[in-house]
């Protein structure tokens, strides 16, 4: 998999093309906003979203964990989309995945969608943190915030960058946005939308497109 | 005639007519007779000729004949439902109901006439679930909502007649298809139901009637109203052609002539093609130094309904001198006070020009007058062409849609939510409609599977629920599904409308989200004739305050790029052909003569069986101008197709610009086909048209955009509505996202296929495109190597400079991104420099 080393807050980090970040010193894999069960929730309300998004997200997750040999997975919120999506199919698929990666430690910093969902079952052994979690030089949280003395890693906004030129339609690519002490993570889930962000000078943008990484820092 | 009328019209109604001192028109009597004989029918008559009563008297007579005994008329209650009157515009419903009520009240019939539209109060809607009025005036959407209640079938069992007003507005649209399906349902419930329609003139009236009445049995009659209504089409000619803008400008040079013309009459409608132009002309006309400048009003679709209604009311009372409007006043009730109409810019189509002209001079024997105001030299040719076509009766057709699967899917859920359906019976019923007569078993099964199980990709997925089977019948899975579906019935989709609110004041109207997205914080724009400054946008409401200075602001929103119709394209080619032979007929052609003579002497004017191709080299590169005269959309497809085919022969980037007349291809390198006619014929071949279009043009991007509408109609996304149901908010998703999920996980979904089909049919107008290519391959090619731009080429060149152009390229996406990254950095540098 394509990866891009980024030095930030004095730490060596690696951006992975599959919308996650690896922190080698802690052997920590970090991602945000998987929104598991979103498709099921839509089906519950009569919108026939095709099957396959959860399976492909889980496959990507497995690949990332194995590829990085991460010891810990941190999810920066919105692990689940909504309680109506926490159906048998979704839960058993995730449960089976958890079983297959028993050694992996998992930490979830709760997001706004998690509050409208049931917590992960105890047998999944997920450490849940209801508030932002300091970890070394970083503060791990869901909604972006500013914090004295910490660099913030956050999700929630699903950032994307819009690229345009005079040649045809604009492209919209999910991205990492490192801006003013906050690292905004792209949404990990395959069935999630994006919000276009307007980068400022000195921001670092790492755009992701089909397994490729483009660094757009000024 | 009078005695015959007596046999078809009930004596009470005949005497009401006499009391009104109305002499029935022959077409009215013909319609009454046809109705009395049990036929279905379509009445084609201009507004202001009594077409409403040509249909309304039929059912009234029928009821009177069936209820001759006055003593037995219901006293406390009104008679049960008898007529359903469908109108495309809810703004029309009020006036329609008023006209329908006139004879009812005069004869003290025990009839109730009520409205049911999107604006109807919840209390009345609730009452309509228990009891419906004798005559219900409603819209296609509200009718569908009615079908979604299980009590409706029982309530409507006494129905005898359904009337569709302004049918020409509905046919050829998804709303029309939705209406067809609803009518088919009503006919199943009440087999003896008579279907009638009212329509303006179309090129395919006969077919329009078949679509309306369905393909099953039953006699049907096409009834034509008086055709001797005189229409005068004149052009306000500029003083000289030299001072004329070549292209795209808004042609305010003719403002004095427009003001003078308005000054001549009591009341004038000024039609523009876009809201932006309406705002602009309104600004300038009100600024004119004339005593009536205060009596000018503005009317367009974005203005608040109350504002629009006030303008309409003033127009009705003859209290305004002039209303500047867009297509928002194309439809609708009569404004007898309107003396004349002014059309700014291209008429775009023959029927459209005639319809607009017909908004004036309603009194019998009075001429309908339209004055055309050209915004560029070639519109003079269009006016001349439109008049000629109108005089010889060459009017555009409106073709019904061919089985759109999204409308069917919505209808299936509507019926399931209502009284439910039995599969075999419903399939037979759906195939009775014109649109779905060729629906295949496979398509039907797909639609059924989609609503019951979410489609093949969701097979055996228990969470999905929408339509479920109870024994032989299909019904809604639960109440929540039903409620959600009802809120989203309809096929009208558009940009999200944002409400404009004055700070500390009232609502001004709505604007498209896309437009507001382009306005910077505290940016200014013109709306409703006022200069506004954006304060903030929150929760679908934009707060604005009045600004004083309007300098440097152009209202540039809500612009549509409606192409000229092929009918008008043909007429334009004929006018040019006459000019080629030296015949300049009429004042417009006389005026444009010097321009066309330059065209003829520098290059050529093509005959109808010729295709003109001009080659010019400039500092910008190598230009090729091609002139098929097929309208903007066809040229868009054609231009991209040609550029793609050329770029495949010789890798490069080619810019494509088009207007209603032609295409410009621009490349940095010479386009090496040169003057080889054989090579050009190959490039113009209709062979592999679809493959090349799908492969070459960014059809994926177009389909993704089109999917927005399809997904909305098929119930995949929910329209924004205030106070969304609790627990539904997390259902927001963009159709772009859904599109990607479907492409990846359910590529055979018929809705994707439909989005592609709609792109080909509607945006690229593939049928027209293929016909054009077939015409062009047999045309004689006129290859003209030139040293400068001709009058025909110049507007294309000029419009490229003022607008973004499509480019066709063979670069990879990664290369593109890298290149755009550079652009992004440049832009950032510029922003930075600007801040410093």
Tab-separated table of C-alpha atoms in Angstrom, chain B residues 392-796:
chain	number	residue	atom	x	y	z
B	392	UNK	CA	-46.954	27.449	-41.864
B	393	UNK	CA	-47.963	25.544	-38.728
B	394	UNK	CA	-44.608	23.927	-38.002
B	395	UNK	CA	-44.870	23.597	-34.227
B	396	UNK	CA	-42.706	21.452	-31.921
B	397	UNK	CA	-43.754	18.075	-30.606
B	398	UNK	CA	-43.635	16.956	-26.991
B	399	UNK	CA	-42.840	13.260	-26.877
B	400	UNK	CA	-43.904	11.188	-23.881
B	401	UNK	CA	-41.109	9.583	-21.857
B	402	UNK	CA	-40.310	5.954	-22.456
B	403	UNK	CA	-40.904	3.959	-19.228
B	404	UNK	CA	-38.761	5.783	-16.660
B	405	UNK	CA	-38.075	3.171	-13.989
B	406	UNK	CA	-37.732	5.686	-11.140
B	407	UNK	CA	-41.279	6.988	-11.622
B	408	UNK	CA	-42.585	3.424	-11.731
B	409	UNK	CA	-40.750	2.543	-8.524
B	410	UNK	CA	-42.221	5.562	-6.774
B	411	UNK	CA	-45.691	4.701	-8.032
B	412	UNK	CA	-45.438	1.100	-6.801
B	413	UNK	CA	-44.613	2.303	-3.304
B	414	UNK	CA	-47.385	4.924	-3.465
B	415	UNK	CA	-49.953	2.261	-4.279
B	416	UNK	CA	-48.569	-0.150	-1.696
B	417	UNK	CA	-48.786	2.547	0.956
B	418	UNK	CA	-52.379	3.208	-0.149
B	419	UNK	CA	-54.864	0.411	-0.618
B	420	UNK	CA	-52.205	-2.021	-1.824
B	421	UNK	CA	-52.123	-3.887	-5.110
B	422	UNK	CA	-52.204	-7.290	-6.689
B	423	UNK	CA	-49.224	-7.847	-8.943
B	424	UNK	CA	-50.822	-9.251	-12.109
B	425	UNK	CA	-53.620	-6.716	-12.093
B	426	UNK	CA	-51.234	-3.808	-11.604
B	427	UNK	CA	-48.881	-4.930	-14.360
B	428	UNK	CA	-51.811	-5.014	-16.776
B	429	UNK	CA	-52.845	-1.561	-15.600
B	430	UNK	CA	-49.356	-0.068	-15.921
B	431	UNK	CA	-49.027	-1.431	-19.440
B	432	UNK	CA	-52.223	0.420	-20.363
B	433	UNK	CA	-50.275	3.657	-20.105
B	434	UNK	CA	-48.521	4.975	-23.163
B	435	UNK	CA	-45.224	5.368	-21.348
B	436	UNK	CA	-45.061	1.803	-20.075
B	437	UNK	CA	-46.802	-0.050	-22.891
B	438	UNK	CA	-43.514	-1.729	-23.825
B	439	UNK	CA	-42.409	-2.437	-20.269
B	440	UNK	CA	-40.690	-5.834	-20.353
B	441	UNK	CA	-41.345	-8.618	-17.852
B	442	UNK	CA	-37.733	-8.275	-16.779
B	443	UNK	CA	-38.083	-4.576	-16.028
B	444	UNK	CA	-41.296	-5.160	-14.114
B	445	UNK	CA	-39.714	-7.921	-12.048
B	446	UNK	CA	-36.744	-5.721	-11.324
B	447	UNK	CA	-38.975	-2.897	-10.111
B	448	UNK	CA	-41.003	-5.289	-7.941
B	449	UNK	CA	-37.873	-6.805	-6.505
B	450	UNK	CA	-36.469	-3.349	-5.878
B	451	UNK	CA	-39.416	-2.196	-3.785
B	452	UNK	CA	-39.894	-5.496	-1.951
B	453	UNK	CA	-36.335	-6.601	-1.379
B	454	UNK	CA	-34.208	-3.657	-2.377
B	455	UNK	CA	-33.102	-5.229	-5.637
B	456	UNK	CA	-30.935	-8.206	-6.527
B	457	UNK	CA	-27.947	-6.832	-4.616
B	458	UNK	CA	-29.914	-6.990	-1.363
B	459	UNK	CA	-31.378	-10.458	-1.788
B	460	UNK	CA	-32.310	-11.964	1.556
B	461	UNK	CA	-31.322	-8.950	3.561
B	462	UNK	CA	-33.748	-8.850	6.443
B	463	UNK	CA	-33.323	-5.243	7.579
B	464	UNK	CA	-34.615	-3.880	4.338
B	465	UNK	CA	-38.262	-3.060	4.443
B	466	UNK	CA	-40.501	-1.039	2.254
B	467	UNK	CA	-43.148	-3.003	0.416
B	468	UNK	CA	-44.217	-6.379	1.803
B	469	UNK	CA	-46.476	-9.121	0.572
B	470	UNK	CA	-49.614	-10.100	2.458
B	471	UNK	CA	-51.016	-13.129	0.630
B	472	UNK	CA	-51.834	-11.975	-2.883
B	473	UNK	CA	-51.505	-8.285	-2.125
B	474	UNK	CA	-48.582	-5.968	-1.635
B	475	UNK	CA	-48.645	-3.254	1.014
B	476	UNK	CA	-46.399	-0.936	3.011
B	477	UNK	CA	-44.064	-2.486	5.569
B	478	UNK	CA	-45.029	-0.067	8.326
B	479	UNK	CA	-46.483	3.342	9.063
B	480	UNK	CA	-43.149	5.070	9.264
B	481	UNK	CA	-42.285	3.974	5.718
B	482	UNK	CA	-45.689	5.208	4.563
B	483	UNK	CA	-45.255	8.584	6.212
B	484	UNK	CA	-41.759	9.039	4.860
B	485	UNK	CA	-42.863	8.087	1.361
B	486	UNK	CA	-45.810	10.501	1.303
B	487	UNK	CA	-43.542	13.381	2.196
B	488	UNK	CA	-41.393	12.616	-0.791
B	489	UNK	CA	-43.917	11.929	-3.531
B	490	UNK	CA	-43.270	13.868	-6.694
B	491	UNK	CA	-40.804	14.109	-9.513
B	492	UNK	CA	-39.820	17.746	-9.368
B	493	UNK	CA	-36.247	17.993	-8.319
B	494	UNK	CA	-33.932	20.895	-8.311
B	495	UNK	CA	-31.289	22.562	-6.411
B	496	UNK	CA	-31.970	22.915	-2.727
B	497	UNK	CA	-33.904	26.116	-2.323
B	498	UNK	CA	-32.618	28.459	0.357
B	499	UNK	CA	-35.058	30.960	1.798
B	500	UNK	CA	-33.991	34.584	1.570
B	501	UNK	CA	-34.965	36.604	4.609
B	502	UNK	CA	-34.478	40.276	5.236
B	503	UNK	CA	-32.761	40.989	8.523
B	504	UNK	CA	-35.541	41.882	10.953
B	505	UNK	CA	-38.031	41.627	8.108
B	506	UNK	CA	-39.969	39.278	5.933
B	507	UNK	CA	-39.226	36.517	3.471
B	508	UNK	CA	-38.193	37.703	0.010
B	509	UNK	CA	-38.161	34.404	-1.828
B	510	UNK	CA	-35.819	31.539	-2.509
B	511	UNK	CA	-32.568	31.084	-4.355
B	512	UNK	CA	-30.646	28.006	-5.332
B	513	UNK	CA	-28.051	26.780	-2.913
B	514	UNK	CA	-25.497	26.713	-5.726
B	515	UNK	CA	-25.951	30.394	-6.342
B	516	UNK	CA	-25.480	31.355	-2.707
B	517	UNK	CA	-22.432	29.136	-2.501
B	518	UNK	CA	-20.773	31.496	-4.971
B	519	UNK	CA	-21.495	34.632	-2.934
B	520	UNK	CA	-18.713	35.450	-0.487
B	521	UNK	CA	-19.551	36.498	3.077
B	522	UNK	CA	-21.004	40.032	2.941
B	523	UNK	CA	-21.105	39.815	-0.847
B	524	UNK	CA	-23.778	41.737	-2.724
B	525	UNK	CA	-26.259	40.575	-5.315
B	526	UNK	CA	-29.503	41.726	-6.899
B	527	UNK	CA	-32.761	40.015	-6.071
B	528	UNK	CA	-36.320	41.122	-6.660
B	529	UNK	CA	-35.033	44.401	-7.965
B	530	UNK	CA	-33.137	45.172	-4.745
B	531	UNK	CA	-29.449	45.139	-3.960
B	532	UNK	CA	-28.859	42.794	-1.064
B	533	UNK	CA	-25.903	41.996	1.092
B	534	UNK	CA	-25.486	38.529	2.501
B	535	UNK	CA	-25.335	38.493	6.297
B	536	UNK	CA	-25.302	34.787	7.068
B	537	UNK	CA	-26.638	31.430	5.984
B	538	UNK	CA	-28.052	29.121	8.599
B	539	UNK	CA	-30.508	26.232	8.502
B	540	UNK	CA	-31.646	26.690	4.918
B	541	UNK	CA	-32.228	30.403	5.458
B	542	UNK	CA	-30.023	33.178	4.179
B	543	UNK	CA	-30.326	36.437	6.075
B	544	UNK	CA	-29.661	39.524	3.974
B	545	UNK	CA	-29.836	43.253	4.430
B	546	UNK	CA	-30.420	46.023	1.954
B	547	UNK	CA	-27.323	47.484	0.392
B	548	UNK	CA	-27.254	50.778	-1.384
B	549	UNK	CA	-24.569	50.524	-3.989
B	550	UNK	CA	-25.261	48.303	-6.951
B	551	UNK	CA	-22.206	49.127	-8.977
B	552	UNK	CA	-20.312	46.264	-10.441
B	553	UNK	CA	-22.855	43.622	-9.576
B	554	UNK	CA	-24.485	41.377	-12.106
B	555	UNK	CA	-27.213	39.013	-11.069
B	556	UNK	CA	-25.903	35.837	-12.595
B	557	UNK	CA	-27.983	33.172	-10.996
B	558	UNK	CA	-30.670	30.804	-12.158
B	559	UNK	CA	-29.491	30.979	-15.720
B	560	UNK	CA	-30.767	28.234	-17.961
B	561	UNK	CA	-29.176	27.117	-21.129
B	562	UNK	CA	-32.258	26.161	-23.007
B	563	UNK	CA	-31.318	25.213	-26.572
B	564	UNK	CA	-33.299	26.201	-29.627
B	565	UNK	CA	-35.614	23.430	-30.747
B	566	UNK	CA	-34.795	21.378	-33.816
B	567	UNK	CA	-37.943	22.782	-35.403
B	568	UNK	CA	-36.537	26.283	-35.072
B	569	UNK	CA	-33.104	25.064	-36.213
B	570	UNK	CA	-34.641	23.826	-39.457
B	571	UNK	CA	-36.453	27.123	-39.930
B	572	UNK	CA	-33.226	29.060	-39.345
B	573	UNK	CA	-31.403	26.943	-41.954
B	574	UNK	CA	-34.186	27.721	-44.409
B	575	UNK	CA	-33.919	31.445	-43.766
B	576	UNK	CA	-30.173	31.270	-44.317
B	577	UNK	CA	-30.699	29.308	-47.488
B	578	UNK	CA	-32.963	32.026	-48.812
B	579	UNK	CA	-30.294	34.590	-47.928
B	580	UNK	CA	-27.732	32.433	-49.745
B	581	UNK	CA	-29.902	32.740	-52.848
B	582	UNK	CA	-30.097	36.490	-52.296
B	583	UNK	CA	-33.650	36.494	-50.939
B	584	UNK	CA	-34.066	38.622	-47.810
B	585	UNK	CA	-37.675	38.472	-46.749
B	586	UNK	CA	-39.023	40.752	-44.070
B	587	UNK	CA	-37.510	43.553	-41.999
B	588	UNK	CA	-35.371	41.310	-39.776
B	589	UNK	CA	-33.638	39.644	-42.706
B	590	UNK	CA	-33.236	42.997	-44.378
B	591	UNK	CA	-31.584	44.288	-41.221
B	592	UNK	CA	-29.195	41.366	-40.882
B	593	UNK	CA	-28.404	41.400	-44.590
B	594	UNK	CA	-25.037	43.219	-44.330
B	595	UNK	CA	-23.845	40.674	-41.767
B	596	UNK	CA	-24.884	37.744	-43.919
B	597	UNK	CA	-23.305	39.331	-46.959
B	598	UNK	CA	-19.993	39.513	-45.146
B	599	UNK	CA	-20.454	35.849	-44.232
B	600	UNK	CA	-21.122	35.016	-47.880
B	601	UNK	CA	-18.216	36.985	-49.250
B	602	UNK	CA	-15.581	35.940	-46.703
B	603	UNK	CA	-16.791	32.345	-46.516
B	604	UNK	CA	-20.077	30.721	-47.473
B	605	UNK	CA	-23.660	30.550	-46.269
B	606	UNK	CA	-24.520	26.863	-46.189
B	607	UNK	CA	-27.558	25.443	-47.988
B	608	UNK	CA	-29.750	23.035	-45.989
B	609	UNK	CA	-27.906	20.057	-47.499
B	610	UNK	CA	-24.468	21.510	-46.867
B	611	UNK	CA	-22.219	21.593	-43.817
B	612	UNK	CA	-19.945	24.567	-43.434
B	613	UNK	CA	-16.532	23.984	-41.829
B	614	UNK	CA	-14.218	26.960	-41.391
B	615	UNK	CA	-10.519	26.716	-40.525
B	616	UNK	CA	-8.725	29.665	-38.980
B	617	UNK	CA	-5.282	29.914	-37.456
B	618	UNK	CA	-4.788	32.551	-34.783
B	619	UNK	CA	-2.288	33.296	-32.058
B	620	UNK	CA	-4.329	30.995	-29.827
B	621	UNK	CA	-3.916	28.007	-32.094
B	622	UNK	CA	-5.854	26.169	-34.761
B	623	UNK	CA	-9.603	26.759	-34.826
B	624	UNK	CA	-12.130	24.629	-36.630
B	625	UNK	CA	-15.683	26.027	-36.775
B	626	UNK	CA	-18.483	23.651	-37.738
B	627	UNK	CA	-22.067	24.825	-38.239
B	628	UNK	CA	-24.803	22.177	-37.996
B	629	UNK	CA	-27.517	24.550	-36.558
B	630	UNK	CA	-28.839	21.836	-34.246
B	631	UNK	CA	-29.032	23.652	-30.923
B	632	UNK	CA	-26.787	23.889	-27.909
B	633	UNK	CA	-27.278	20.419	-26.421
B	634	UNK	CA	-26.747	18.543	-29.665
B	635	UNK	CA	-23.657	20.638	-30.308
B	636	UNK	CA	-22.398	19.842	-26.842
B	637	UNK	CA	-22.560	16.119	-27.570
B	638	UNK	CA	-21.396	16.519	-31.133
B	639	UNK	CA	-18.485	18.766	-30.209
B	640	UNK	CA	-17.222	16.402	-27.561
B	641	UNK	CA	-17.682	13.459	-29.907
B	642	UNK	CA	-15.688	15.086	-32.694
B	643	UNK	CA	-12.976	16.247	-30.310
B	644	UNK	CA	-12.725	12.764	-28.839
B	645	UNK	CA	-12.473	11.127	-32.248
B	646	UNK	CA	-9.835	13.587	-33.399
B	647	UNK	CA	-7.859	13.338	-30.149
B	648	UNK	CA	-7.834	9.577	-30.568
B	649	UNK	CA	-6.269	9.875	-33.998
B	650	UNK	CA	-3.666	12.336	-32.744
B	651	UNK	CA	-3.228	12.598	-28.953
B	652	UNK	CA	-3.770	16.139	-27.738
B	653	UNK	CA	-6.079	18.430	-25.783
B	654	UNK	CA	-8.867	20.101	-27.718
B	655	UNK	CA	-11.099	22.864	-26.418
B	656	UNK	CA	-14.760	22.651	-27.398
B	657	UNK	CA	-17.123	25.630	-27.398
B	658	UNK	CA	-20.670	25.616	-28.715
B	659	UNK	CA	-23.743	27.729	-29.198
B	660	UNK	CA	-27.071	27.086	-30.884
B	661	UNK	CA	-25.539	27.349	-34.351
B	662	UNK	CA	-22.194	25.658	-34.244
B	663	UNK	CA	-19.098	24.299	-32.575
B	664	UNK	CA	-15.560	25.554	-32.236
B	665	UNK	CA	-12.688	23.105	-31.809
B	666	UNK	CA	-9.432	24.682	-30.731
B	667	UNK	CA	-6.087	22.962	-30.496
B	668	UNK	CA	-2.519	24.116	-30.040
B	669	UNK	CA	-1.459	21.819	-32.859
B	670	UNK	CA	-2.971	21.752	-36.344
B	671	UNK	CA	-5.923	19.425	-36.689
B	672	UNK	CA	-4.353	17.375	-39.430
B	673	UNK	CA	-7.511	16.194	-41.098
B	674	UNK	CA	-7.069	19.329	-43.156
B	675	UNK	CA	-9.402	19.596	-46.052
B	676	UNK	CA	-9.717	15.868	-46.587
B	677	UNK	CA	-13.449	15.388	-46.989
B	678	UNK	CA	-13.196	11.608	-46.559
B	679	UNK	CA	-11.457	11.981	-43.212
B	680	UNK	CA	-14.078	14.447	-41.976
B	681	UNK	CA	-16.866	12.128	-43.087
B	682	UNK	CA	-15.323	9.407	-40.942
B	683	UNK	CA	-15.168	11.717	-37.958
B	684	UNK	CA	-18.836	12.599	-38.535
B	685	UNK	CA	-20.001	8.996	-38.900
B	686	UNK	CA	-22.954	7.850	-36.790
B	687	UNK	CA	-21.269	4.424	-36.407
B	688	UNK	CA	-20.227	3.554	-32.843
B	689	UNK	CA	-21.950	6.717	-31.683
B	690	UNK	CA	-23.005	5.379	-28.290
B	691	UNK	CA	-19.699	3.691	-27.571
B	692	UNK	CA	-17.751	6.796	-28.424
B	693	UNK	CA	-20.051	9.000	-26.388
B	694	UNK	CA	-19.857	6.801	-23.316
B	695	UNK	CA	-16.152	6.302	-23.658
B	696	UNK	CA	-15.097	9.718	-24.769
B	697	UNK	CA	-17.306	12.179	-23.039
B	698	UNK	CA	-17.174	12.113	-19.317
B	699	UNK	CA	-20.471	10.275	-19.320
B	700	UNK	CA	-19.759	8.946	-15.850
B	701	UNK	CA	-19.673	12.416	-14.416
B	702	UNK	CA	-22.842	13.361	-16.276
B	703	UNK	CA	-24.595	10.205	-15.076
B	704	UNK	CA	-23.540	10.879	-11.538
B	705	UNK	CA	-25.216	14.253	-11.732
B	706	UNK	CA	-28.310	12.863	-13.413
B	707	UNK	CA	-28.531	10.187	-10.734
B	708	UNK	CA	-29.487	12.937	-8.326
B	709	UNK	CA	-32.900	13.230	-9.920
B	710	UNK	CA	-33.373	9.503	-10.418
B	711	UNK	CA	-32.437	8.737	-6.807
B	712	UNK	CA	-34.814	11.376	-5.539
B	713	UNK	CA	-37.765	10.121	-7.586
B	714	UNK	CA	-37.070	6.489	-6.737
B	715	UNK	CA	-37.024	7.326	-3.032
B	716	UNK	CA	-33.327	6.723	-2.357
B	717	UNK	CA	-32.858	10.155	-0.862
B	718	UNK	CA	-35.262	12.431	0.842
B	719	UNK	CA	-35.851	16.000	-0.116
B	720	UNK	CA	-35.129	18.664	2.421
B	721	UNK	CA	-38.228	19.518	4.357
B	722	UNK	CA	-38.628	21.533	7.494
B	723	UNK	CA	-38.995	19.656	10.733
B	724	UNK	CA	-37.726	16.386	9.363
B	725	UNK	CA	-39.027	13.378	11.248
B	726	UNK	CA	-37.075	12.570	14.321
B	727	UNK	CA	-34.599	9.806	13.757
B	728	UNK	CA	-34.496	10.515	10.066
B	729	UNK	CA	-31.808	13.129	10.204
B	730	UNK	CA	-29.056	10.560	10.074
B	731	UNK	CA	-30.516	9.535	6.705
B	732	UNK	CA	-29.021	12.506	4.933
B	733	UNK	CA	-26.677	11.383	2.241
B	734	UNK	CA	-25.534	12.797	-0.984
B	735	UNK	CA	-26.668	11.143	-4.148
B	736	UNK	CA	-23.067	11.262	-5.339
B	737	UNK	CA	-22.151	8.938	-2.506
B	738	UNK	CA	-25.054	6.617	-3.254
B	739	UNK	CA	-24.071	6.629	-6.893
B	740	UNK	CA	-20.590	5.432	-6.032
B	741	UNK	CA	-21.875	2.731	-3.720
B	742	UNK	CA	-24.238	1.478	-6.400
B	743	UNK	CA	-21.596	1.532	-9.110
B	744	UNK	CA	-19.256	-0.447	-6.893
B	745	UNK	CA	-21.660	-2.892	-5.272
B	746	UNK	CA	-24.679	-3.109	-7.588
B	747	UNK	CA	-23.544	-2.145	-11.071
B	748	UNK	CA	-26.543	-3.736	-12.802
B	749	UNK	CA	-29.042	-1.575	-10.950
B	750	UNK	CA	-31.614	-0.334	-13.465
B	751	UNK	CA	-31.641	3.098	-11.846
B	752	UNK	CA	-27.995	3.554	-12.835
B	753	UNK	CA	-28.944	2.445	-16.285
B	754	UNK	CA	-31.727	4.995	-16.316
B	755	UNK	CA	-29.419	7.801	-15.253
B	756	UNK	CA	-27.153	6.902	-18.179
B	757	UNK	CA	-30.147	6.732	-20.492
B	758	UNK	CA	-31.370	10.134	-19.348
B	759	UNK	CA	-27.947	11.621	-19.936
B	760	UNK	CA	-27.953	10.256	-23.450
B	761	UNK	CA	-31.570	11.100	-24.214
B	762	UNK	CA	-32.039	14.391	-22.468
B	763	UNK	CA	-28.667	16.029	-22.022
B	764	UNK	CA	-26.919	14.816	-25.110
B	765	UNK	CA	-30.179	14.351	-27.004
B	766	UNK	CA	-28.823	11.241	-28.658
B	767	UNK	CA	-31.784	10.815	-30.984
B	768	UNK	CA	-31.322	14.313	-32.348
B	769	UNK	CA	-27.571	13.814	-32.364
B	770	UNK	CA	-27.817	10.627	-34.410
B	771	UNK	CA	-30.237	12.240	-36.843
B	772	UNK	CA	-27.866	15.190	-37.128
B	773	UNK	CA	-24.922	12.923	-37.870
B	774	UNK	CA	-26.925	11.062	-40.461
B	775	UNK	CA	-27.839	14.339	-42.082
B	776	UNK	CA	-24.251	15.567	-41.907
B	777	UNK	CA	-22.670	12.467	-43.412
B	778	UNK	CA	-24.806	12.869	-46.493
B	779	UNK	CA	-24.272	16.624	-46.577
B	780	UNK	CA	-21.890	18.304	-48.926
B	781	UNK	CA	-18.951	19.640	-46.925
B	782	UNK	CA	-17.939	23.226	-47.532
B	783	UNK	CA	-14.329	23.460	-46.339
B	784	UNK	CA	-13.226	27.046	-45.927
B	785	UNK	CA	-9.641	27.872	-44.942
B	786	UNK	CA	-9.805	31.489	-43.774
B	787	UNK	CA	-7.611	34.161	-42.287
B	788	UNK	CA	-10.157	35.716	-39.933
B	789	UNK	CA	-13.319	34.930	-38.019
B	790	UNK	CA	-16.554	35.191	-39.953
B	791	UNK	CA	-19.805	36.606	-38.531
B	792	UNK	CA	-20.947	33.047	-37.811
B	793	UNK	CA	-17.685	32.107	-36.109
B	794	UNK	CA	-17.170	35.264	-34.102
B	795	UNK	CA	-19.870	34.685	-31.458
B	796	UNK	CA	-18.401	31.236	-30.757
